[in-house]
Structures are given as C-alpha cells and as structure tokens.
Coordinates of C-alpha atoms in Angstrom, one line a residue:
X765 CA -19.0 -34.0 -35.4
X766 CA -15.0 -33.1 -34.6
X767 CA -13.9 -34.4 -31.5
X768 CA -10.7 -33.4 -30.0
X769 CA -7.8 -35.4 -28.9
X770 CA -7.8 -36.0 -25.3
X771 CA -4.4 -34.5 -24.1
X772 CA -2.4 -35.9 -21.4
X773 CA -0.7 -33.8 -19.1
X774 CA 0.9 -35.8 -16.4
X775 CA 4.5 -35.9 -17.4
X776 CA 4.1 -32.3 -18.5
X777 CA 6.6 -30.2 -16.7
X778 CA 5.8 -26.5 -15.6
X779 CA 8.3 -23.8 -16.1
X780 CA 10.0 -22.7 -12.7
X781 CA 9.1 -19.3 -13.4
X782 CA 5.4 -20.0 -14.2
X783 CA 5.1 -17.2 -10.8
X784 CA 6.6 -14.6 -12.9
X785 CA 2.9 -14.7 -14.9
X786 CA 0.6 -13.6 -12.2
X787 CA -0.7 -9.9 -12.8
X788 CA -0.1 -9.2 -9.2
X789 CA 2.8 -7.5 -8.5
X790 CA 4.1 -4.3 -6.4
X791 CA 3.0 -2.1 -9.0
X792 CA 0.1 -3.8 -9.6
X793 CA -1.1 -3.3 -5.8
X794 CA 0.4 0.2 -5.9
X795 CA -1.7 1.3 -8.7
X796 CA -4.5 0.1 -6.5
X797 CA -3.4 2.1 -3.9
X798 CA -3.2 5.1 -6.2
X799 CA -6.4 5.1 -6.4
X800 CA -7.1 5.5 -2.6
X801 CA -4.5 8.2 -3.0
X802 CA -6.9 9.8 -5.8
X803 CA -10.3 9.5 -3.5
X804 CA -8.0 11.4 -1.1
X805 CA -7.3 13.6 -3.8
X806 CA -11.2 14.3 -4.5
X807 CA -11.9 14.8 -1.3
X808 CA -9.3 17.5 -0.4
X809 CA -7.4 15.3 1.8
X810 CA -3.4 15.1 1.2
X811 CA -3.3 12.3 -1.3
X812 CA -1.7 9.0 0.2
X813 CA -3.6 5.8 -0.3
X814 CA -3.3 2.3 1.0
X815 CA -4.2 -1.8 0.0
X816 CA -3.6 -4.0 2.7
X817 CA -2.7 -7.5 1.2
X818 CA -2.4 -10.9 2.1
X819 CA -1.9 -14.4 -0.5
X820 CA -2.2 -11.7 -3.4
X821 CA -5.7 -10.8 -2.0
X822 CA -6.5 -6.6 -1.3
X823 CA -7.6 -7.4 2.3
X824 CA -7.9 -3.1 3.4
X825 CA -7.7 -0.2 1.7
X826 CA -7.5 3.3 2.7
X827 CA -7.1 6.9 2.4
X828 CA -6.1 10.1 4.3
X829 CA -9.1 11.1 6.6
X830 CA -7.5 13.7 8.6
X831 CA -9.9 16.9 7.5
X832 CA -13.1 14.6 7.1
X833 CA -12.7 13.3 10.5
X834 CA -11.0 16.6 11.8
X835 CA -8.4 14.2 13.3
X836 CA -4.9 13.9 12.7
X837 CA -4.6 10.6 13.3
X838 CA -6.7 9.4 10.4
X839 CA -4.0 8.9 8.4
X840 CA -4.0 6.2 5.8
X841 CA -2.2 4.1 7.0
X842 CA -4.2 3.9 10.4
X843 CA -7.1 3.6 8.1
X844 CA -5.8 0.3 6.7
X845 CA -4.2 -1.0 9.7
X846 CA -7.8 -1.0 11.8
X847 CA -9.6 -2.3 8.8
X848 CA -7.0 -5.4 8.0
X849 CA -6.8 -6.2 11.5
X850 CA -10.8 -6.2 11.6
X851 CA -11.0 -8.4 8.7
X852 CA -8.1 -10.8 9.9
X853 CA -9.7 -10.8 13.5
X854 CA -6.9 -10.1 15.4
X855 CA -4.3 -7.0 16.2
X856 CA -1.4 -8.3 14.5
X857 CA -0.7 -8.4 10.3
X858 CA 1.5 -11.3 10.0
X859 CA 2.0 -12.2 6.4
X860 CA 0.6 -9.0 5.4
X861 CA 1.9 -6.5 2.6
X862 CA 1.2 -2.8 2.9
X863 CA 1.3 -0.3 -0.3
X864 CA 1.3 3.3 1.0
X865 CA 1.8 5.9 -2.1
X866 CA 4.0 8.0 0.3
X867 CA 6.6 7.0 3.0
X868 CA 4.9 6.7 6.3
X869 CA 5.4 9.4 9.3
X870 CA 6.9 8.5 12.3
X871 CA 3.0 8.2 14.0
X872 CA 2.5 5.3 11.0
X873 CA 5.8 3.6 11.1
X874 CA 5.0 2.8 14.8
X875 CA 1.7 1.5 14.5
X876 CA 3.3 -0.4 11.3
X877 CA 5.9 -2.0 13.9
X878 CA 3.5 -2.7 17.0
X879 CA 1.1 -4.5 14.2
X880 CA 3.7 -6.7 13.2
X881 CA 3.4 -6.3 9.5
X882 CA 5.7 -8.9 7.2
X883 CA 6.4 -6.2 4.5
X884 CA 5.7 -2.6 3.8
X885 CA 5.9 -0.5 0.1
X886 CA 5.8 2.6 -0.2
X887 CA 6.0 5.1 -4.0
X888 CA 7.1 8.5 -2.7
X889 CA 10.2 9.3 0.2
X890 CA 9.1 12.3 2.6
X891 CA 12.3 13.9 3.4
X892 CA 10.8 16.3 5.6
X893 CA 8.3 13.9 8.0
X894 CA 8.8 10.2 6.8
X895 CA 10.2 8.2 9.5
X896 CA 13.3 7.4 7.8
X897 CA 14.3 11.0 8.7
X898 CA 13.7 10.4 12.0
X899 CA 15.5 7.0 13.0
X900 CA 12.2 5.2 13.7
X901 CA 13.0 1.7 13.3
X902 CA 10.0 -0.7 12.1
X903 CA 9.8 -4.6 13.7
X904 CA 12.8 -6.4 12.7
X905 CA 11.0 -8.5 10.8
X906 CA 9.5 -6.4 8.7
X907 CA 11.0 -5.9 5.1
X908 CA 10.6 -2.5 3.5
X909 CA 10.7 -1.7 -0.2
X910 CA 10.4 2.0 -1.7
X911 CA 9.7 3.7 -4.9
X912 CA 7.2 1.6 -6.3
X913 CA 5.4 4.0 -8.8
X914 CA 7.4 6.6 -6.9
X915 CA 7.1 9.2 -10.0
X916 CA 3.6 9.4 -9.9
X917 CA 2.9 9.1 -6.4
X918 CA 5.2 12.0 -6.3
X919 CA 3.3 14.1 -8.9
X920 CA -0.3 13.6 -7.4
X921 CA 1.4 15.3 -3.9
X922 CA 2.8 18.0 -5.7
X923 CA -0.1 19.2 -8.0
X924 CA -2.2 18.9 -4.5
X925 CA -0.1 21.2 -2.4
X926 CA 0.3 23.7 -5.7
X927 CA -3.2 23.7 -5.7
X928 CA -3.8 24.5 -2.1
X929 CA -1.2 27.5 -2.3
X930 CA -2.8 28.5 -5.5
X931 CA -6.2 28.6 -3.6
X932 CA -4.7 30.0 -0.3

C-alpha cells in the first residue's frame, strides 16, 4: 500500500491575485446574458438579455417580452429588475450587478436608478434611444461599465432588424 505524505499548509502563503482565477467575470456573466438575448432572438422579440448578479451568483435573468406580453414595458431589464427584487425580498438591488447586452432606454435607466443598483454592464451603445443620449442620470452610486461583448451583442441586433426588413 503507498501512502502519501501528509502536507502541511499553514505557513503556505496564497498569491494576492488568487481572485484573478475565478471563471466569473464581466464576460463571463455577459455571455450568460447573451443567451437571454438569443431566447429573445427565438422568440421574435428585439434581442437584449439580462443576469441579475449578486456574490458572483446569477440571481435574475431576463429577456425582451414586449410582443409576447403586447406591452412595451416588458423590456428586459424590467424583466430582471422584478425578478431580483422578488428573489432578494425587497425593492432595492444593493450590491447587485446587472448585464444588459444593449444600453438601457431611458424607461430602464430610471427604474435602474429608483432600484438602487451597485453596478450596471452593458455590450452594445444605442445612439438612437439609450439613455446616455438623453442625459438620464442613473443613482449616484451606481457605477456603469459598457462594451462588454459589445461586438456580438451588436451583431445579434443587427441580423435581427435585417431580418425583420427582409420579412417586412
């Protein structure tokens, strides 16, 4: 029989950057949110996905519901917002990360600041309704980080609306 040395570990010291080794980073959550954007996608809905995280853990997800529901407020990110807030059991999303393929519209970026939200991402700019265009300012506390993924966030919005002229 082989037996192995018992090691001892106690005065072993951990690199500083032993954080840089967890799999879960932006583009990490915003593949996952990519693939909310694809269900979208599927569905015929304009593709923008969410993930709602908290201590590295997906908490919400979401999708663009706005021709399923026949409501233009079912955007994504109101999706994800109702469903972190459900799971968290309360209204605001303190300590929360949002990954939104595509920059949120002004009706987002103000349920983003009333909800408190620590940090949103976002792939894709809208230059012609993301609320950067419009001034809308998110809670002062909330950082914002954009073009995660931005390239293919980009491409999965454009093949959709060429498709929809093509059909059209």
């Amino acid at each position: 029989m082989c037996t192995l040395p018992k090691i001892e570990i106690q005065n072993y010291i951990f690199p500083k950057n032993l954080a840089m080794l967890t799999p879960f980073t932006d583009d990490y959550f915003m593949k996952k949110a990519f693939e909310e954007a694809e269900a979208a996608y599927e569905k015929g809905e304009i593709p923008v996905g969410v993930v709602v995280v908290i201590n590295d853990r997906i908490i919400a997800r979401g999708h663009n519901l706005t021709e399923t529901l026949n409501d233009v407020t079912a955007h994504a990110e109101m999706q994800a917002i109702t469903a972190a807030a459900g799971f968290l059991g309360g209204k605001y999303l303190h300590n929360c990360t949002m990954y939104i393929t595509l920059e949120p519209c002004q009706m987002c970026a103000g349920a983003l600041y009333w909800s408190q939200i620590s940090k949103i991402v976002f792939g894709a700019s809208d230059s012609t309704r993301g609320y950067r265009k419009f001034g809308v300012q998110l809670h002062p506390k909330t950082e914002v980080k954009s073009g995660v993924l931005e390239n293919e966030c980009g491409e999965l919005l454009k093949r959709f609306f060429i498709e929809k002229r093509n059909l059209n």
